[in-house]
């Protein structure tokens, strides 16, 4: 199959290249833009309590204003606010209101509390203003971010002539800062990724053209993949989180370069044996094509397993990454061979050393040592992975996307100032609603019971209300927590004592719901636990099936997945050590295990597939299991090492972004790829295969010596 594809592509390379260019142009001109959201509530299904509370609040209290932004005023000299300063705050609020427009923010800017007095802190040092959201606005969409930027521009001239400075925070302002941080991160990561790939390819091949080829190929692939992802998100109403575009850059360049390397190493190997360009392309695609297709298939299936998630964030990330890998895979099997065919031997210009096969002394000596003592290599590498995996049990999930913002951005500084002078929970009061099940008027005693229970609940600082809906069927309380609503402490309070108190106090015939940010986080935690129990096993099972079909074995897939599982645990454990124990972070973003599992499982399987496929090939030459493992390390080791360094380095570039979510993810994924390439694929997998021996290939016994399946070079050249 892959030999036939190689012959087709090598005979008509210009048609293949032209087809890709045309597809890219059509997609760019017709596909919608790829958008993202930072609203965690958009990721949850309707049956969770936080979403029920939000829907009930919107239905029963349509005129209620949720803070879309918070203005924090203080004197430039840090002194207490004077009466003139407070008057200036009121004036600024009145003048700002009409400038905001009606698309996102309400025109009313509230700088006074419910009692009509200015909202000034008890120490008199800061004043605040709340900007309510307009009807049907959420504060997280593109329009909200545009209006938040306009609001900041409008505030600057309004504060001139006063002694005040003002900073904004809240949903819209934080979303704006998150977007700008992501754009900055994308630029940094993109530049770092390209520079790293060019430098590493220059060291490996010493070729100008090979350095540039992944950049050109991935650029075409990126245009097509991004357009297709945008179209899929729009067609199926998928919600992508704000990190997806940064991750796409890394995935496309990293995996794309890996697959190009898989092909180029085989192509160069055949050229060194004296073949012409076209026959070498056919041979390279026939030998590497199966490994590339199987590896890409494993990655795609692993990502598509996220469709089983109950969270829309994972359901959108999965197809997005699957589409990106699928386009990259097709390009690796068609566009790359076509470009190589056109360039021929000039691909390696200006280097001439490619003609001579290096001795690969290091990999050869490692392979010989592994072949002699596979038990030692398997035990040593397995114990290292297991020791690190123990720390993975201490992983503490965090659900606060905004905490990942760089500390110097305006919204972070504003919320820190706010919480220094007001109750921590005052920036985002938690709505608690109690409603009659039959739609009739709510018994006042029911509301009183819930209110009393709230005041006594652990974690509650103040309770305001109740406020009754127009039909008298629903009562709403506004609860100010002791802790920052986005903190782990607030999540624990809402998930535990507050929800318990509210549910227990609600009389028969009524329903009570706790909403707000910490309630969303609590539901995300519950949904995450469910998804991990479903997505992980399904992805592992499907990858095992792919391995079984590729290797025609029911034995090897089990220990290959054991290796990948140890790699996952070791990666999570190392990340916990670095960020929770050494840096003192209270937790790591809750999505991290999913990303680690998918990338380490899927991409780690890439390297395992390449190593085991080469090991099987060596066994078919008549070598015993230990000698086959030694030769596989010698020949496949350089390819895996080069690909692993490039992909690990590509993921490591995420650590330059300054966003703590992206930094932790960059470390975890780069460490995981390093482990997958240099521990699992290089040592653990071939050592185990050597130990298991001929039984590893049961029942297909694909390691048995057989006749050459690739057409002789002379025959291929004659056909070409």
CSV table of N, CA and C in Angstrom, one decimal, residues 503-575:
chain,number,residue,atom,x,y,z
A,503,UNK,N,-28.8,22.6,50.8
A,503,UNK,CA,-29.6,21.5,50.4
A,503,UNK,C,-30.4,20.9,51.5
A,504,UNK,N,-29.8,20.8,52.7
A,504,UNK,CA,-30.5,20.3,53.9
A,504,UNK,C,-31.6,21.2,54.4
A,505,UNK,N,-31.3,22.6,54.2
A,505,UNK,CA,-32.3,23.5,54.7
A,505,UNK,C,-33.5,23.7,53.8
A,506,UNK,N,-33.4,23.4,52.5
A,506,UNK,CA,-34.5,23.5,51.6
A,506,UNK,C,-35.7,22.6,52.0
A,507,UNK,N,-36.8,23.2,52.3
A,507,UNK,CA,-38.0,22.3,52.7
A,507,UNK,C,-38.5,21.5,51.5
A,508,UNK,N,-39.3,20.5,51.8
A,508,UNK,CA,-39.9,19.6,50.8
A,508,UNK,C,-40.7,20.5,49.9
A,509,UNK,N,-40.7,20.2,48.6
A,509,UNK,CA,-41.4,21.0,47.6
A,509,UNK,C,-40.6,22.1,47.0
A,510,UNK,N,-39.4,22.3,47.4
A,510,UNK,CA,-38.5,23.3,46.9
A,510,UNK,C,-37.2,22.7,46.4
A,511,UNK,N,-36.5,23.5,45.6
A,511,UNK,CA,-35.1,23.1,45.1
A,511,UNK,C,-34.2,24.3,45.4
A,512,UNK,N,-33.0,24.0,45.9
A,512,UNK,CA,-32.0,25.0,46.2
A,512,UNK,C,-30.7,24.7,45.4
A,513,UNK,N,-30.2,25.8,44.8
A,513,UNK,CA,-29.0,25.7,44.0
A,513,UNK,C,-28.0,26.7,44.4
A,514,UNK,N,-26.7,26.3,44.5
A,514,UNK,CA,-25.6,27.2,44.7
A,514,UNK,C,-24.9,27.5,43.4
A,515,UNK,N,-24.8,28.7,43.0
A,515,UNK,CA,-24.1,29.1,41.7
A,515,UNK,C,-22.8,29.8,41.9
A,516,UNK,N,-22.4,30.5,40.9
A,516,UNK,CA,-21.2,31.3,41.0
A,516,UNK,C,-19.9,30.5,40.6
A,517,UNK,N,-18.8,31.3,40.6
A,517,UNK,CA,-17.5,30.7,40.2
A,517,UNK,C,-17.1,29.5,41.0
A,518,UNK,N,-17.1,29.5,42.3
A,518,UNK,CA,-16.6,28.3,43.0
A,518,UNK,C,-17.5,27.1,42.8
A,519,UNK,N,-18.8,27.3,42.5
A,519,UNK,CA,-19.7,26.2,42.2
A,519,UNK,C,-19.4,25.6,40.9
A,520,UNK,N,-19.0,26.5,39.9
A,520,UNK,CA,-18.6,26.0,38.6
A,520,UNK,C,-17.3,25.1,38.7
A,521,UNK,N,-16.4,25.6,39.6
A,521,UNK,CA,-15.2,24.8,39.8
A,521,UNK,C,-15.5,23.5,40.4
A,522,UNK,N,-16.4,23.5,41.4
A,522,UNK,CA,-16.8,22.2,42.0
A,522,UNK,C,-17.3,21.2,41.1
A,523,UNK,N,-18.2,21.7,40.1
A,523,UNK,CA,-18.8,20.8,39.1
A,523,UNK,C,-17.7,20.4,38.1
A,524,UNK,N,-16.8,21.3,37.8
A,524,UNK,CA,-15.7,20.9,36.9
A,524,UNK,C,-14.9,19.7,37.5
A,525,UNK,N,-14.7,19.8,38.8
A,525,UNK,CA,-13.9,18.8,39.5
A,525,UNK,C,-14.7,17.4,39.4
A,526,UNK,N,-16.0,17.5,39.6
A,526,UNK,CA,-16.8,16.3,39.5
A,526,UNK,C,-16.8,15.7,38.1
A,527,UNK,N,-16.9,16.6,37.1
A,527,UNK,CA,-17.0,16.2,35.7
A,527,UNK,C,-15.6,15.6,35.3
A,528,UNK,N,-14.5,16.2,35.8
A,528,UNK,CA,-13.2,15.8,35.4
A,528,UNK,C,-13.0,14.4,35.9
A,529,UNK,N,-13.4,14.1,37.2
A,529,UNK,CA,-13.2,12.7,37.7
A,529,UNK,C,-13.9,11.7,36.9
A,530,UNK,N,-15.1,12.1,36.4
A,530,UNK,CA,-15.9,11.1,35.6
A,530,UNK,C,-15.2,10.9,34.2
A,531,UNK,N,-14.7,12.0,33.7
A,531,UNK,CA,-14.0,11.9,32.3
A,531,UNK,C,-12.8,11.1,32.4
A,532,UNK,N,-12.0,11.3,33.5
A,532,UNK,CA,-10.8,10.5,33.6
A,532,UNK,C,-11.0,9.0,33.6
A,533,UNK,N,-12.1,8.7,34.3
A,533,UNK,CA,-12.5,7.2,34.4
A,533,UNK,C,-13.0,6.7,33.1
A,534,UNK,N,-13.4,7.5,32.1
A,534,UNK,CA,-13.9,7.1,30.9
A,534,UNK,C,-12.9,7.2,29.7
A,535,UNK,N,-12.3,8.4,29.6
A,535,UNK,CA,-11.5,8.8,28.5
A,535,UNK,C,-10.2,8.0,28.5
A,536,UNK,N,-9.5,7.9,29.7
A,536,UNK,CA,-8.3,7.2,29.8
A,536,UNK,C,-8.3,5.7,29.4
A,537,UNK,N,-9.3,4.9,29.9
A,537,UNK,CA,-9.3,3.5,29.5
A,537,UNK,C,-9.7,3.4,28.0
A,538,UNK,N,-10.6,4.2,27.5
A,538,UNK,CA,-11.0,4.0,26.1
A,538,UNK,C,-9.8,4.3,25.2
A,539,UNK,N,-9.1,5.4,25.5
A,539,UNK,CA,-7.9,5.8,24.6
A,539,UNK,C,-6.9,4.7,24.7
A,540,UNK,N,-6.7,4.1,25.9
A,540,UNK,CA,-5.7,3.1,26.0
A,540,UNK,C,-6.1,1.8,25.3
A,541,UNK,N,-7.4,1.5,25.3
A,541,UNK,CA,-7.9,0.3,24.7
A,541,UNK,C,-7.7,0.4,23.1
A,542,UNK,N,-8.1,1.6,22.6
A,542,UNK,CA,-8.0,1.7,21.2
A,542,UNK,C,-6.6,1.7,20.7
A,543,UNK,N,-5.7,2.4,21.4
A,543,UNK,CA,-4.3,2.4,21.0
A,543,UNK,C,-3.7,1.0,21.1
A,544,UNK,N,-4.1,0.2,22.1
A,544,UNK,CA,-3.7,-1.2,22.1
A,544,UNK,C,-4.2,-2.0,20.9
A,545,UNK,N,-5.4,-1.7,20.4
A,545,UNK,CA,-5.9,-2.4,19.2
A,545,UNK,C,-5.1,-2.0,18.0
A,546,UNK,N,-4.7,-0.7,17.9
A,546,UNK,CA,-3.9,-0.3,16.8
A,546,UNK,C,-2.5,-1.0,16.8
A,547,UNK,N,-1.9,-1.1,18.0
A,547,UNK,CA,-0.7,-1.8,18.2
A,547,UNK,C,-0.8,-3.2,17.8
A,548,UNK,N,-1.9,-3.9,18.2
A,548,UNK,CA,-2.1,-5.3,17.9
A,548,UNK,C,-2.2,-5.5,16.4
A,549,UNK,N,-2.9,-4.6,15.7
A,549,UNK,CA,-3.0,-4.7,14.3
A,549,UNK,C,-1.7,-4.5,13.6
A,550,UNK,N,-0.9,-3.5,14.1
A,550,UNK,CA,0.3,-3.2,13.4
A,550,UNK,C,1.3,-4.3,13.6
A,551,UNK,N,1.4,-4.8,14.9
A,551,UNK,CA,2.4,-5.8,15.2
A,551,UNK,C,1.9,-7.2,15.0
A,552,UNK,N,0.6,-7.4,14.8
A,552,UNK,CA,0.0,-8.7,14.7
A,552,UNK,C,0.3,-9.5,15.9
A,553,UNK,N,0.2,-8.9,17.0
A,553,UNK,CA,0.5,-9.6,18.3
A,553,UNK,C,-0.5,-9.2,19.4
A,554,UNK,N,-0.8,-10.1,20.3
A,554,UNK,CA,-1.6,-9.8,21.4
A,554,UNK,C,-0.8,-9.7,22.7
A,555,UNK,N,0.5,-9.9,22.6
A,555,UNK,CA,1.3,-9.8,23.8
A,555,UNK,C,2.0,-8.5,23.9
A,556,UNK,N,2.7,-8.1,22.8
A,556,UNK,CA,3.5,-6.8,22.9
A,556,UNK,C,2.7,-5.6,23.3
A,557,UNK,N,1.4,-5.4,22.8
A,557,UNK,CA,0.7,-4.2,23.2
A,557,UNK,C,0.5,-4.0,24.7
A,558,UNK,N,0.5,-5.1,25.4
A,558,UNK,CA,0.3,-5.0,26.9
A,558,UNK,C,1.5,-4.4,27.5
A,559,UNK,N,2.7,-4.8,27.2
A,559,UNK,CA,3.8,-4.2,27.9
A,559,UNK,C,4.2,-2.9,27.3
A,560,UNK,N,3.8,-2.6,26.0
A,560,UNK,CA,4.0,-1.3,25.5
A,560,UNK,C,3.1,-0.3,26.2
A,561,UNK,N,1.9,-0.6,26.5
A,561,UNK,CA,1.0,0.3,27.2
A,561,UNK,C,1.4,0.4,28.6
A,562,UNK,N,2.0,-0.7,29.2
A,562,UNK,CA,2.5,-0.5,30.6
A,562,UNK,C,3.6,0.5,30.6
A,563,UNK,N,4.5,0.5,29.6
A,563,UNK,CA,5.6,1.5,29.5
A,563,UNK,C,5.0,2.9,29.4
A,564,UNK,N,4.0,3.0,28.6
A,564,UNK,CA,3.4,4.3,28.4
A,564,UNK,C,2.7,4.8,29.7
A,565,UNK,N,2.0,3.9,30.4
A,565,UNK,CA,1.4,4.2,31.6
A,565,UNK,C,2.4,4.7,32.7
A,566,UNK,N,3.6,4.0,32.7
A,566,UNK,CA,4.6,4.4,33.7
A,566,UNK,C,5.2,5.8,33.3
A,567,UNK,N,5.2,6.0,31.9
A,567,UNK,CA,5.7,7.4,31.5
A,567,UNK,C,4.7,8.5,31.9
A,568,UNK,N,3.4,8.2,31.8
A,568,UNK,CA,2.4,9.1,32.2
A,568,UNK,C,2.6,9.5,33.7
A,569,UNK,N,2.7,8.4,34.5
A,569,UNK,CA,2.8,8.6,35.9
A,569,UNK,C,4.1,9.4,36.3
A,570,UNK,N,5.2,9.0,35.6
A,570,UNK,CA,6.5,9.7,35.9
A,570,UNK,C,6.4,11.2,35.5
A,571,UNK,N,5.8,11.5,34.4
A,571,UNK,CA,5.6,12.8,34.0
A,571,UNK,C,4.8,13.7,34.9
A,572,UNK,N,3.7,13.2,35.3
A,572,UNK,CA,2.8,13.9,36.3
A,572,UNK,C,3.6,14.0,37.6
A,573,UNK,N,4.3,13.0,38.1
A,573,UNK,CA,5.0,13.1,39.3
A,573,UNK,C,6.1,14.1,39.3
A,574,UNK,N,6.9,14.1,38.2
A,574,UNK,CA,7.9,15.1,38.1
A,574,UNK,C,7.4,16.5,38.1
A,575,UNK,N,6.2,16.7,37.4
A,575,UNK,CA,5.6,18.1,37.4
A,575,UNK,C,5.1,18.5,38.8
